[in-house]
Amino acid sequence: MPRLNIPRNTTALEILDALSEWFNYVHTTESSMLWDVLSALRGPDSEDDGLKMRTTEYLRGVFFRDVPANVRHDLTPEKLEDVVRAVAQRRYVDYSTGRPLDNPEVTLEDRRYSASFHFLGHIQQAFNAVRSMLNAAGDDRLAKRRPAPVEAEEDAL
Amino acid sequence: MIPVTIDSGTTAKQMLATLDSWLDEAEPDERDRLWSIISAFRGPDKDDFTGQLKMSTTAKIRLAALPKVARKLTFPIIFQEEVTDEELRELKSTPEYSHFDLHVISAAVALLHIRSKR
């Protein structure tokens, strides 16, 4: 993969300008994938550290060597598969209500308005983007065992 | 300002690799500013049934950070042409009630700083 030369002393403003230019001209599929990943780099607003560790931290670990909070973990296909499956099954408690999200008594309306549900929608979209990016590039980080496909949630943009 | 040109054929994966390289080597304050802004690109996870909170915070941050493309990327939540410094100062003064508020404040601080250097 070619490395794009951006001088070390480039500022945050210059990076944002370059991002803006790129989003303006690039193919929609590529811009959507990048946006999905960028949108999910923040952890859940519920401050659920367990959920963050299983989602955000893995996502950061795929692409970033160094992040301010020093939360990088190595990603393995097995770990990612576990996370994707768990997200798909909603096996997490919504900390705002104390109820597990896969409880049948939790209505779709409850899920839509729960912090974790909204966050998980973003994480699903981000993981779908990660799979598309890595698979298309023949990246072997996911080549050994690919996670089962997860249908995208409603557009969480 | 150094113009950073990125070919339109650059993929999302290459963009992330580029961001990673820059974050890895950049001056720490600049790195933290960019991270603060990117972290606030997503709207609030809850308590926003009408979308009003997202429009009054996230939309402004996206527009201030990516003025050329924010409206296209995040239709239809952005209804204004530009974000003033006064609006960013208001966001910076947001009472810190939640985790989301903290991200809004950090992004506003970073955006005000980088605007002052423009």
Tab-separated table of C-alpha atoms in Angstrom:
chain	number	residue	atom	x	y	z
A	1	MET	CA	0.000	0.000	0.000
A	2	PRO	CA	1.503	3.356	-0.938
A	3	ARG	CA	2.270	5.645	1.922
A	4	LEU	CA	1.063	9.160	1.364
A	5	ASN	CA	3.666	11.686	2.286
A	6	ILE	CA	2.339	14.166	4.763
A	7	PRO	CA	5.033	16.183	6.521
A	8	ARG	CA	5.343	15.627	10.234
A	9	ASN	CA	4.788	19.314	10.934
A	10	THR	CA	1.457	19.331	9.147
A	11	THR	CA	-1.180	20.810	11.439
A	12	ALA	CA	-4.567	19.437	12.435
A	13	LEU	CA	-6.174	22.168	10.331
A	14	GLU	CA	-4.248	21.080	7.242
A	15	ILE	CA	-5.251	17.464	7.809
A	16	LEU	CA	-8.914	18.491	8.122
A	17	ASP	CA	-8.682	20.498	4.894
A	18	ALA	CA	-7.190	17.491	3.114
A	19	LEU	CA	-9.905	15.235	4.524
A	20	SER	CA	-12.559	17.664	3.350
A	21	GLU	CA	-11.089	17.756	-0.171
A	22	TRP	CA	-10.881	13.981	-0.302
A	23	PHE	CA	-14.471	13.512	0.875
A	24	ASN	CA	-15.540	15.965	-1.804
A	25	TYR	CA	-14.062	14.098	-4.738
A	26	VAL	CA	-13.742	10.446	-3.825
A	27	HIS	CA	-16.157	7.680	-4.760
A	28	THR	CA	-19.162	7.470	-2.438
A	29	THR	CA	-18.422	3.923	-1.308
A	30	GLU	CA	-14.957	4.872	-0.109
A	31	SER	CA	-16.140	8.045	1.610
A	32	SER	CA	-18.946	6.160	3.351
A	33	MET	CA	-16.514	3.551	4.656
A	34	LEU	CA	-14.151	6.160	6.044
A	35	TRP	CA	-17.012	8.107	7.599
A	36	ASP	CA	-18.366	4.947	9.227
A	37	VAL	CA	-15.000	4.238	10.829
A	38	LEU	CA	-14.346	7.827	11.935
A	39	SER	CA	-17.820	8.052	13.471
A	40	ALA	CA	-17.207	4.989	15.595
A	41	LEU	CA	-13.787	5.927	16.955
A	42	ARG	CA	-15.398	7.521	20.013
A	43	GLY	CA	-16.474	5.114	22.672
A	44	PRO	CA	-20.072	4.738	23.818
A	45	ASP	CA	-21.538	7.750	25.614
A	46	SER	CA	-22.826	5.350	28.266
A	47	GLU	CA	-19.179	5.066	29.431
A	48	ASP	CA	-19.635	1.315	29.469
A	49	ASP	CA	-15.981	0.321	29.576
A	50	GLY	CA	-16.726	-3.322	28.858
A	51	LEU	CA	-18.558	-2.433	25.688
A	52	LYS	CA	-15.874	0.075	24.734
A	53	MET	CA	-13.142	-2.505	25.164
A	54	ARG	CA	-14.972	-4.964	22.948
A	55	THR	CA	-15.795	-2.489	20.207
A	56	THR	CA	-14.097	0.891	20.025
A	57	GLU	CA	-10.753	-0.323	21.228
A	58	TYR	CA	-10.656	-3.107	18.692
A	59	LEU	CA	-11.669	-0.723	15.945
A	60	ARG	CA	-8.895	1.677	16.914
A	61	GLY	CA	-6.458	-1.200	17.089
A	62	VAL	CA	-7.090	-2.162	13.475
A	63	PHE	CA	-5.846	1.104	12.081
A	64	PHE	CA	-4.055	3.125	14.697
A	65	ARG	CA	-0.676	2.465	16.251
A	66	ASP	CA	-0.947	5.224	18.779
A	67	VAL	CA	-4.041	6.845	20.208
A	68	PRO	CA	-4.139	9.409	23.020
A	69	ALA	CA	-5.797	7.160	25.568
A	70	ASN	CA	-3.287	4.361	24.927
A	71	VAL	CA	-6.053	1.829	24.471
A	72	ARG	CA	-4.776	-0.188	21.570
A	73	HIS	CA	-5.288	-3.934	21.673
A	74	ASP	CA	-4.144	-6.393	19.057
A	75	LEU	CA	-6.956	-7.584	16.860
A	76	THR	CA	-7.294	-11.188	15.878
A	77	PRO	CA	-9.914	-12.570	13.505
A	78	GLU	CA	-11.318	-14.634	16.356
A	79	LYS	CA	-11.746	-11.629	18.617
A	80	LEU	CA	-13.358	-9.580	15.920
A	81	GLU	CA	-15.715	-12.410	15.100
A	82	ASP	CA	-16.753	-12.640	18.749
A	83	VAL	CA	-17.410	-8.946	18.916
A	84	VAL	CA	-19.409	-8.839	15.704
A	85	ARG	CA	-21.509	-11.793	16.816
A	86	ALA	CA	-22.129	-10.239	20.203
A	87	VAL	CA	-23.100	-6.956	18.641
A	88	ALA	CA	-25.444	-8.728	16.263
A	89	GLN	CA	-27.097	-10.570	19.111
A	90	ARG	CA	-27.339	-7.490	21.324
A	91	ARG	CA	-25.752	-9.336	24.213
A	92	TYR	CA	-25.107	-6.182	26.117
A	93	VAL	CA	-26.937	-4.541	28.953
A	94	ASP	CA	-28.270	-1.092	28.315
A	95	TYR	CA	-26.839	0.733	31.285
A	96	SER	CA	-29.457	3.457	31.082
A	97	THR	CA	-32.228	0.949	31.851
A	98	GLY	CA	-30.286	-1.941	33.350
A	99	ARG	CA	-31.939	-4.351	30.927
A	100	PRO	CA	-30.175	-6.626	28.493
A	101	LEU	CA	-30.733	-5.471	24.963
A	102	ASP	CA	-31.575	-8.966	23.760
A	103	ASN	CA	-34.409	-9.275	26.286
A	104	PRO	CA	-37.632	-9.931	24.353
A	105	GLU	CA	-39.419	-7.468	26.610
A	106	VAL	CA	-37.262	-4.671	25.308
A	107	THR	CA	-39.216	-3.159	22.472
A	108	LEU	CA	-37.759	-1.883	19.253
A	109	GLU	CA	-38.706	1.589	20.423
A	110	ASP	CA	-36.710	1.067	23.637
A	111	ARG	CA	-33.748	-0.047	21.598
A	112	ARG	CA	-33.922	2.896	19.262
A	113	TYR	CA	-33.763	5.313	22.176
A	114	SER	CA	-31.086	3.540	24.160
A	115	ALA	CA	-27.545	4.843	24.138
A	116	SER	CA	-26.023	1.452	23.564
A	117	PHE	CA	-28.343	0.669	20.685
A	118	HIS	CA	-27.408	3.814	18.791
A	119	PHE	CA	-23.735	3.201	19.473
A	120	LEU	CA	-23.935	-0.419	18.352
A	121	GLY	CA	-25.496	0.697	15.089
A	122	HIS	CA	-22.409	2.776	14.423
A	123	ILE	CA	-20.104	-0.044	15.457
A	124	GLN	CA	-21.840	-2.446	13.104
A	125	GLN	CA	-21.473	-0.050	10.223
A	126	ALA	CA	-17.822	0.523	11.096
A	127	PHE	CA	-17.054	-3.186	11.271
A	128	ASN	CA	-18.781	-3.743	7.958
A	129	ALA	CA	-16.563	-1.024	6.500
A	130	VAL	CA	-13.467	-2.591	8.057
A	131	ARG	CA	-14.283	-5.947	6.532
A	132	SER	CA	-14.865	-4.404	3.129
A	133	MET	CA	-11.630	-2.449	3.276
A	134	LEU	CA	-9.448	-5.285	4.471
A	135	ASN	CA	-10.979	-7.961	2.282
A	136	ALA	CA	-10.818	-5.798	-0.847
A	137	ALA	CA	-7.157	-5.127	-0.210
A	138	GLY	CA	-6.369	-8.782	0.477
A	139	ASP	CA	-5.306	-7.836	3.974
A	140	ASP	CA	-4.544	-11.019	5.899
A	141	ARG	CA	-5.635	-9.601	9.240
A	142	LEU	CA	-9.058	-11.042	8.511
A	143	ALA	CA	-8.225	-13.626	5.888
A	144	LYS	CA	-8.004	-16.680	8.119
A	145	ARG	CA	-11.521	-16.572	9.518
A	146	ARG	CA	-13.922	-14.036	8.251
A	147	PRO	CA	-16.766	-13.039	10.559
A	148	ALA	CA	-20.266	-13.950	9.605
A	149	PRO	CA	-21.955	-11.092	7.749
A	150	VAL	CA	-24.036	-8.771	9.861
A	151	GLU	CA	-26.829	-6.838	8.266
A	152	ALA	CA	-26.343	-3.106	8.543
A	153	GLU	CA	-28.525	-1.274	10.994
A	154	GLU	CA	-30.656	1.670	10.029
A	155	ASP	CA	-28.596	4.508	8.673
A	156	ALA	CA	-27.017	5.910	11.816
A	157	LEU	CA	-25.374	8.842	10.046
B	1	MET	CA	-0.425	26.720	5.497
B	2	ILE	CA	1.020	23.634	3.844
B	3	PRO	CA	-1.413	22.354	1.213
B	4	VAL	CA	-1.818	18.628	1.692
B	5	THR	CA	-2.935	17.098	-1.573
B	6	ILE	CA	-4.427	13.649	-1.618
B	7	ASP	CA	-5.324	12.003	-4.889
B	8	SER	CA	-9.019	11.283	-5.335
B	9	GLY	CA	-8.093	7.669	-6.111
B	10	THR	CA	-6.860	7.219	-2.568
B	11	THR	CA	-8.904	4.586	-0.775
B	12	ALA	CA	-10.499	4.796	2.654
B	13	LYS	CA	-7.953	2.313	3.937
B	14	GLN	CA	-5.089	4.437	2.647
B	15	MET	CA	-6.643	7.498	4.245
B	16	LEU	CA	-6.751	5.710	7.595
B	17	ALA	CA	-3.122	4.613	7.192
B	18	THR	CA	-2.211	8.209	6.442
B	19	LEU	CA	-4.083	9.450	9.485
B	20	ASP	CA	-2.367	6.820	11.588
B	21	SER	CA	1.078	7.864	10.380
B	22	TRP	CA	0.341	11.485	11.026
B	23	LEU	CA	-1.121	10.828	14.490
B	24	ASP	CA	1.936	8.736	15.298
B	25	GLU	CA	4.425	11.445	14.381
B	26	ALA	CA	2.606	14.732	14.851
B	27	GLU	CA	3.272	17.292	17.501
B	28	PRO	CA	1.232	16.081	20.516
B	29	ASP	CA	-0.984	19.151	20.848
B	30	GLU	CA	-1.907	19.044	17.174
B	31	ARG	CA	-2.566	15.313	17.394
B	32	ASP	CA	-4.845	15.770	20.395
B	33	ARG	CA	-6.752	18.553	18.614
B	34	LEU	CA	-7.465	16.398	15.590
B	35	TRP	CA	-8.453	13.468	17.787
B	36	SER	CA	-10.820	15.681	19.785
B	37	ILE	CA	-12.524	16.864	16.618
B	38	ILE	CA	-12.815	13.435	15.010
B	39	SER	CA	-14.184	12.022	18.263
B	40	ALA	CA	-17.046	14.512	18.104
B	41	PHE	CA	-18.107	13.662	14.553
B	42	ARG	CA	-20.678	11.177	15.851
B	43	GLY	CA	-23.863	12.534	17.351
B	44	PRO	CA	-25.089	11.843	20.879
B	45	ASP	CA	-25.952	8.231	21.654
B	46	LYS	CA	-29.092	9.070	23.641
B	47	ASP	CA	-31.462	11.691	24.976
B	48	ASP	CA	-31.942	13.282	21.577
B	49	PHE	CA	-35.387	12.208	20.481
B	50	THR	CA	-35.949	15.265	18.305
B	51	GLY	CA	-32.449	15.518	16.905
B	52	GLN	CA	-32.180	18.998	18.375
B	53	LEU	CA	-29.052	18.215	20.389
B	54	LYS	CA	-27.319	16.747	17.355
B	55	MET	CA	-28.191	19.755	15.217
B	56	SER	CA	-27.003	22.213	17.842
B	57	THR	CA	-23.713	20.445	18.544
B	58	THR	CA	-22.540	17.717	16.168
B	59	ALA	CA	-23.748	19.508	13.056
B	60	LYS	CA	-21.833	22.651	13.975
B	61	ILE	CA	-18.671	20.698	14.751
B	62	ARG	CA	-18.856	18.805	11.465
B	63	LEU	CA	-19.448	22.000	9.524
B	64	ALA	CA	-16.635	23.860	11.262
B	65	ALA	CA	-14.216	20.962	10.766
B	66	LEU	CA	-15.138	19.986	7.205
B	67	PRO	CA	-16.752	23.094	5.711
B	68	LYS	CA	-16.453	21.989	2.094
B	69	VAL	CA	-18.229	18.711	2.502
B	70	ALA	CA	-20.058	18.482	5.843
B	71	ARG	CA	-23.435	19.346	4.361
B	72	LYS	CA	-23.067	16.671	1.710
B	73	LEU	CA	-21.784	14.056	4.139
B	74	THR	CA	-24.343	14.559	6.836
B	75	PHE	CA	-27.525	15.628	5.095
B	76	PRO	CA	-30.035	16.607	6.359
B	77	ILE	CA	-28.936	17.784	9.797
B	78	ILE	CA	-26.999	20.872	8.717
B	79	PHE	CA	-29.075	23.879	7.749
B	80	GLN	CA	-26.555	26.695	7.992
B	81	GLU	CA	-23.769	27.831	5.688
B	82	GLU	CA	-21.033	28.378	8.225
B	83	VAL	CA	-20.245	28.250	11.926
B	84	THR	CA	-19.119	31.409	13.673
B	85	ASP	CA	-16.485	31.644	16.379
B	86	GLU	CA	-19.232	32.838	18.701
B	87	GLU	CA	-21.129	29.592	18.139
B	88	LEU	CA	-17.989	27.600	18.902
B	89	ARG	CA	-17.458	29.625	22.061
B	90	GLU	CA	-21.006	28.752	23.094
B	91	LEU	CA	-20.248	25.070	22.537
B	92	LYS	CA	-17.046	25.465	24.534
B	93	SER	CA	-19.150	26.796	27.419
B	94	THR	CA	-21.513	23.830	27.347
B	95	PRO	CA	-22.287	22.691	30.904
B	96	GLU	CA	-20.622	19.330	31.353
B	97	TYR	CA	-23.438	16.974	32.221
B	98	SER	CA	-22.502	13.951	30.192
B	99	HIS	CA	-19.731	12.111	28.396
B	100	PHE	CA	-21.027	13.521	25.130
B	101	ASP	CA	-20.832	17.085	26.482
B	102	LEU	CA	-17.169	16.546	27.242
B	103	HIS	CA	-16.492	15.612	23.628
B	104	VAL	CA	-18.406	18.644	22.363
B	105	ILE	CA	-16.397	20.957	24.607
B	106	SER	CA	-13.052	19.390	23.616
B	107	ALA	CA	-13.875	19.671	19.920
B	108	ALA	CA	-14.972	23.297	20.258
B	109	VAL	CA	-11.751	24.171	22.075
B	110	ALA	CA	-9.697	22.474	19.352
B	111	LEU	CA	-11.632	24.137	16.536
B	112	LEU	CA	-11.307	27.588	18.088
B	113	HIS	CA	-7.570	27.061	18.425
B	114	ILE	CA	-6.964	25.925	14.882
B	115	ARG	CA	-9.165	28.727	13.537
B	116	SER	CA	-7.053	31.249	15.405
B	117	LYS	CA	-4.024	29.973	13.475
B	118	ARG	CA	-5.646	30.180	10.071
